[in-house]
Coordinates of C-alpha atoms and ligand atoms in Angstrom, one line a residue:
M973 CA 31.7 28.3 -3.1
K974 CA 29.0 29.5 -5.3
L975 CA 25.4 29.5 -3.6
R976 CA 23.8 29.1 -7.1
R977 CA 26.2 26.0 -8.2
L978 CA 25.0 24.3 -4.6
V979 CA 21.4 24.9 -4.6
S980 CA 21.3 23.2 -8.4
L981 CA 23.3 20.6 -7.2
V982 CA 21.1 19.9 -4.4
L983 CA 18.4 20.0 -6.5
F984 CA 19.3 17.7 -8.9
L985 CA 20.5 14.9 -6.6
S986 CA 17.3 15.3 -4.6
F987 CA 15.1 14.4 -7.9
L988 CA 17.3 11.3 -8.3
V989 CA 16.7 10.2 -4.8
L990 CA 13.0 11.0 -5.3
V991 CA 12.4 9.4 -7.8
L992 CA 14.0 6.2 -6.1
T993 CA 12.1 6.5 -3.0
S994 CA 8.9 7.3 -5.6
I995 CA 9.4 4.0 -7.0
V996 CA 9.9 2.0 -4.3
L997 CA 6.6 3.4 -2.7
Y998 CA 4.8 2.4 -5.7
V999 CA 5.6 -1.2 -5.5
T1000 CA 5.8 -1.2 -1.4
P1001 CA 2.9 -3.7 -0.1
Q1002 CA -0.1 -1.4 1.5
G1003 CA 0.6 -0.6 5.3
R1004 CA -1.6 -2.7 6.7
V1005 CA 0.6 -6.1 4.9
A1006 CA 3.5 -4.1 5.0
F1007 CA 3.8 -3.7 8.9
W1008 CA 2.1 -6.9 9.2
A1009 CA 4.5 -8.9 7.4
D1010 CA 7.6 -6.8 8.8
W1011 CA 8.4 -5.8 4.8
R1012 CA 11.7 -4.3 4.1
L1013 CA 13.4 -3.2 0.7
L1014 CA 17.5 -2.7 1.3
G1015 CA 16.7 -2.7 5.0
F1016 CA 14.2 0.1 5.7
D1017 CA 10.8 -0.6 6.5
K1018 CA 7.8 1.0 4.5
E1019 CA 7.6 3.6 7.1
Q1020 CA 11.2 4.6 6.4
W1021 CA 10.9 4.6 2.8
G1022 CA 8.1 7.2 2.8
N1023 CA 9.9 9.6 5.6
L1024 CA 12.9 9.6 3.0
H1025 CA 10.6 10.4 0.3
I1026 CA 8.9 13.3 2.4
N1027 CA 12.1 14.8 3.6
L1028 CA 13.9 14.4 0.2
G1029 CA 10.7 16.0 -1.4
L1030 CA 10.6 18.7 0.8
L1031 CA 14.4 19.8 -0.2
F1032 CA 13.5 19.4 -4.1
L1033 CA 10.3 21.6 -3.4
V1034 CA 12.7 23.9 -1.4
T1035 CA 15.4 23.8 -3.5
G1036 CA 13.0 24.3 -6.8
I1037 CA 11.4 26.9 -5.4
W1038 CA 14.9 28.5 -5.1
H1039 CA 15.9 27.4 -8.8
T1040 CA 12.8 28.9 -9.7
V1041 CA 12.9 32.4 -8.5
Y1042 CA 16.7 32.2 -9.5
N1043 CA 16.3 31.7 -12.9
W1044 CA 12.7 33.6 -13.0
R1045 CA 13.3 35.7 -16.0
P1046 CA 14.9 33.4 -18.2
I1047 CA 11.4 30.8 -17.4
L1048 CA 9.2 33.9 -18.2
T1049 CA 11.4 34.5 -21.5
Y1050 CA 10.4 30.3 -21.6
M1051 CA 6.4 31.1 -21.7
G1052 CA 6.7 33.8 -23.6
K1053 CA 5.8 36.9 -21.1
T1054 CA 8.6 38.8 -21.2
A1055 CA 7.9 42.2 -22.9
S1056 CA 10.6 42.5 -25.4
K1057 CA 10.1 38.3 -26.2
V1058 CA 6.0 37.3 -26.9
G1059 CA 7.3 35.1 -29.4
R1060 CA 4.3 33.2 -31.2
S1061 CA 6.0 30.0 -30.6
S1062 CA 6.6 30.0 -27.3
G1063 CA 3.3 31.3 -26.2
R1064 CA 1.6 28.4 -28.1
E1065 CA 4.0 25.9 -26.8
F1066 CA 2.6 27.5 -23.3
W1067 CA -0.7 26.9 -24.0
L1068 CA -0.2 23.1 -25.6
A1069 CA 1.8 23.2 -21.7
S1070 CA -1.2 23.8 -19.8
V1071 CA -3.5 21.4 -21.7
I1072 CA -1.2 18.6 -21.8
C1073 CA -1.3 19.4 -17.7
L1074 CA -5.2 19.6 -18.1
V1075 CA -5.7 16.3 -20.1
F1076 CA -3.6 14.7 -17.1
V1077 CA -5.8 16.0 -14.7
A1078 CA -9.2 15.8 -16.2
G1079 CA -8.2 12.6 -17.4
T1080 CA -7.2 11.0 -13.7
L1081 CA -10.6 12.4 -12.4
F1082 CA -12.5 11.0 -15.4
E1083 CA -10.5 8.0 -15.2
L1084 CA -10.0 8.1 -19.0
P1085 CA -8.4 4.3 -19.7
L1086 CA -4.6 5.0 -20.5
L1087 CA -4.3 7.3 -17.7
S1088 CA -6.1 5.1 -15.2
F1089 CA -3.3 2.2 -16.1
P1090 CA -0.7 3.4 -13.9
L1091 CA -3.4 3.4 -10.7
H1092 CA -4.6 0.2 -12.0
L1093 CA -1.0 -1.3 -11.9
N1094 CA -0.2 0.1 -8.7
A1095 CA -3.3 -1.3 -7.6
K1096 CA -2.9 -4.8 -8.5
I1097 CA 1.1 -4.7 -7.6
K1098 CA -0.4 -3.8 -4.1
D1099 CA -2.9 -6.6 -4.1
R1100 CA -0.4 -8.9 -5.4
A1101 CA 2.1 -8.0 -2.2
A1102 CA -1.1 -8.6 -0.4
L1103 CA -1.3 -12.5 -1.2
D1104 CA 3.0 -12.8 -1.4
Y1105 CA 3.1 -11.3 2.3
G1106 CA -0.5 -12.5 3.5
M1107 CA -2.9 -10.6 5.4
P1108 CA -3.3 -9.3 9.1
P1109 CA -6.9 -11.0 10.6
Y1110 CA -8.2 -7.2 11.2
G1111 CA -6.3 -3.4 10.1
H1112 CA -3.5 -2.2 12.4
A1113 CA -3.5 -5.7 14.6
E1114 CA 0.2 -5.6 15.2
L1115 CA -0.9 -2.3 17.2
S1116 CA -3.2 -4.4 19.7
T1117 CA -2.0 -5.5 23.0
L1118 CA -1.4 -9.8 23.1
Q1119 CA -4.3 -9.4 25.4
E1120 CA -6.7 -7.7 22.7
F1121 CA -5.4 -9.3 20.0
T1122 CA -6.4 -12.7 21.4
L1123 CA -9.4 -11.2 22.5
R1124 CA -10.1 -10.9 18.7
T1125 CA -8.7 -13.7 17.2
K1126 CA -10.6 -15.6 19.9
L1127 CA -7.8 -17.2 20.6
D1128 CA -6.8 -19.0 24.0
I1129 CA -4.0 -16.5 26.0
D1130 CA -2.2 -18.3 28.0
K1131 CA -2.2 -21.1 25.4
S1132 CA -0.7 -18.7 23.4
L1133 CA 2.1 -18.0 25.8
E1134 CA 3.1 -21.0 25.8
R1135 CA 3.3 -21.9 22.5
L1136 CA 5.4 -18.6 21.9
Q1137 CA 7.7 -20.0 25.0
D1138 CA 7.9 -23.1 23.3
G1139 CA 8.8 -21.3 19.8
G1140 CA 11.5 -19.4 21.8
I1141 CA 9.6 -15.8 21.9
V1142 CA 10.2 -14.0 24.5
V1143 CA 6.8 -12.0 26.2
A1144 CA 7.5 -9.4 28.6
G1145 CA 3.8 -9.5 29.3
K1146 CA 0.1 -9.5 28.4
K1147 CA 0.0 -5.9 27.6
Q1148 CA 3.1 -5.7 25.2
T1149 CA 1.9 -5.6 21.8
L1150 CA 2.1 -7.4 18.8
L1151 CA 4.5 -5.3 17.4
A1152 CA 6.9 -4.9 20.5
I1153 CA 6.8 -8.7 21.0
A1154 CA 8.0 -9.1 17.4
K1155 CA 11.1 -6.3 17.5
A1156 CA 11.9 -7.7 20.6
N1157 CA 12.4 -11.1 19.0
Q1158 CA 13.5 -9.3 15.8
T1159 CA 10.7 -11.1 13.9
S1160 CA 7.7 -10.2 12.6
P1161 CA 3.9 -9.7 13.8
Q1162 CA 2.9 -12.3 10.9
K1163 CA 5.4 -14.7 12.3
I1164 CA 4.4 -14.2 16.0
F1165 CA 0.7 -14.5 15.0
Q1166 CA 1.6 -18.4 13.4
I1167 CA 3.7 -19.7 16.7
M1168 CA 0.6 -19.0 18.5
R1169 CA -2.1 -20.3 16.5
P1170 CA -3.0 -23.9 17.2
K1171 CA -2.1 -26.2 13.8
S1172 CA -5.7 -26.9 13.7
E1173 CA -6.4 -23.3 13.0
A1174 CA -3.6 -22.4 10.6
A1175 CA -6.4 -22.8 7.1
G1176 CA -9.6 -21.4 6.9
L1177 CA -11.2 -17.6 6.5
P1178 CA -10.8 -15.8 9.9
E1179 CA -13.9 -15.0 11.7
F1180 CA -14.2 -11.3 10.1
P1181 CA -13.2 -10.7 6.9
P1182 CA -10.0 -8.8 7.2
P1183 CA -9.2 -5.5 5.5
G1184 CA -8.4 -6.1 1.5
F1185 CA -10.9 -9.0 1.6
G1186 CA -13.3 -7.6 -1.4
R1187 CA -10.6 -7.1 -4.1
L1188 CA -9.5 -11.2 -4.0
T1189 CA -11.3 -14.0 -6.1
L1190 CA -12.2 -16.9 -5.0
V1191 CA -8.9 -18.8 -6.1
E1192 CA -6.8 -16.0 -4.3
I1193 CA -8.8 -16.9 -1.4
S1194 CA -8.7 -20.3 -1.7
E1195 CA -4.4 -19.8 -2.0
V1196 CA -3.9 -17.1 1.1
Y1197 CA -5.8 -18.8 3.9
K1198 CA -5.5 -22.6 2.3
D1199 CA -9.3 -23.5 1.7
S1200 CA -9.9 -26.1 -0.5
L1201 CA -11.4 -24.1 -4.0
P1202 CA -14.0 -27.2 -5.0
R1203 CA -15.3 -26.4 -1.3
L1204 CA -15.8 -22.2 -1.5
L1205 CA -17.0 -23.2 -5.1
Q1206 CA -19.5 -25.7 -3.5
S1207 CA -20.7 -23.6 -0.2
L1208 CA -21.7 -20.2 -2.7
K1209 CA -23.5 -22.9 -5.4
E1210 CA -25.1 -24.4 -2.8
A1211 CA -26.7 -21.0 -2.0
G1212 CA -27.8 -20.6 -5.9
I1213 CA -24.3 -18.5 -7.0
E1214 CA -22.5 -20.1 -9.7
S1215 CA -18.6 -18.7 -10.0
D1216 CA -15.8 -20.0 -11.9
G1217 CA -13.3 -18.5 -9.3
Q1218 CA -12.3 -15.6 -11.2
Q1219 CA -14.4 -12.8 -10.2
K1220 CA -13.2 -10.7 -7.5
F1221 CA -15.4 -11.2 -3.8
M1222 CA -17.2 -7.8 -4.1
E1223 CA -17.9 -8.1 -7.6
L1224 CA -19.6 -11.3 -6.8
A1225 CA -21.5 -10.2 -3.7
Q1226 CA -22.8 -6.9 -6.1
T1227 CA -23.4 -9.3 -8.9
H1228 CA -25.6 -11.7 -6.9
N1229 CA -27.3 -8.4 -5.2
R1230 CA -26.1 -10.0 -1.7
Q1231 CA -24.5 -8.4 1.4
P1232 CA -20.5 -9.4 1.3
S1233 CA -21.3 -10.2 5.3
E1234 CA -23.9 -12.6 4.4
L1235 CA -21.4 -14.0 1.0
Y1236 CA -18.5 -14.4 3.9
K1237 CA -20.7 -16.2 6.0
L1238 CA -21.6 -18.8 3.0
L1239 CA -17.9 -19.3 2.8
Q1240 CA -16.8 -19.5 6.2
K1241 CA -19.5 -22.9 6.1
Ligands
HEM1965 C1 9.0 12.8 -8.7 C2 7.7 13.3 -7.8 C3 6.8 12.7 -7.1 C4 6.6 11.3 -7.4 C5 6.8 10.2 -9.2 C6 5.9 10.8 -6.2 C7 5.9 9.4 -5.6 C8 4.9 9.3 -4.8 C9 4.6 8.0 -4.8 C10 4.4 6.5 -5.3 C11 4.0 7.6 -3.6 C12 3.2 6.3 -2.9 C13 1.5 6.6 -3.2 C14 1.1 5.3 -2.7 O1 1.1 4.8 -1.1 O2 1.0 4.3 -3.3 C15 4.1 8.7 -2.9 C16 3.8 9.4 -1.9 C17 3.9 10.5 -0.9 N1 4.5 11.6 -1.3 FE1 5.6 11.8 -3.7 N2 6.2 12.1 -5.3 C18 6.8 12.8 -5.5 C19 7.2 14.4 -5.2 C20 6.5 14.4 -4.2 C21 7.1 15.8 -3.2 C22 7.9 16.5 -4.0 C23 6.9 15.4 -2.0 C24 6.8 16.9 -0.9 C25 7.5 16.8 0.0 C26 6.0 14.3 -1.9 C27 4.9 14.1 -0.9 C28 4.2 12.2 -0.8 C29 3.8 12.4 0.4 C30 3.6 12.9 2.0 C31 3.6 11.0 0.2 C32 2.7 10.0 0.9 C33 4.1 9.4 2.0 C34 3.4 8.0 3.1 O3 2.0 7.6 2.7 O4 4.3 8.0 3.9 N3 6.2 13.6 -3.0 N4 4.7 9.7 -4.2

């Protein structure tokens, strides 16, 4: 068995898995959405895909460094740096390659349109996923104990426990986290919340704006929180804010020189 061939093959295979996990991570919902809705792909959750990406990435880096060290001389030749082969063309290619990388670094930092595209697309996919899968009432709500969670969402804990029991959900106690309850009952924290919530409260905006709320348009807000769009638009109109519903919540607040919390209160009316 040749070590050189073995390392090259590990480098190649780890690269393939790295590419796959990179694509998955690119389209995965944001952590708070993924953990809340128990998002999975091929049976693996976001954390497992992230873990695979990190460890396969490390394997790729280690074998890549080994491969680079082993092939150092041919690499130097490519870059036109070996004493005997300072070819003009390869020297030019080296500088051109450096300029391309620099353009990518500077273009990303200065948000040039072409280089902003993959980043905006990434944000769009994640925002859409937040709408499709639903957002937690506050960041990392799934890590709260039932006691904390009912306190923060202003739910009656005893009635919530009753509803869970009626819904066939087994709860070990008030100190159990939503995530632990969901895992023990093979469901998502989001489903647990839906069961605990009285039907009358299933629609409407939560008391405080959930994370990521600022990036939603009024149309999306009405879709996610099952609130009527004309009602939302009318509440704003009464406060002198005209909107067609397509502007993002945060942009709307900025355009009309209002605090986001003030605008949120208007929508809640
Ligand atoms: C083929 C090259 C690679 C591509 C295209 C790539 C792409 C990505 C993407 C799309 C994400 C998710 C970003 C997000 O959350 O929006 C990510 C996260 C990450 N990548 Fe890579 N990656 C590559 C190589 C590597 C390597 C070699 C490492 C080194 C171990 C690495 C370490 C990480 C880490 C630590 C994270 C954060 C993971 C997490 O939040 O769970 N990546 N990468």
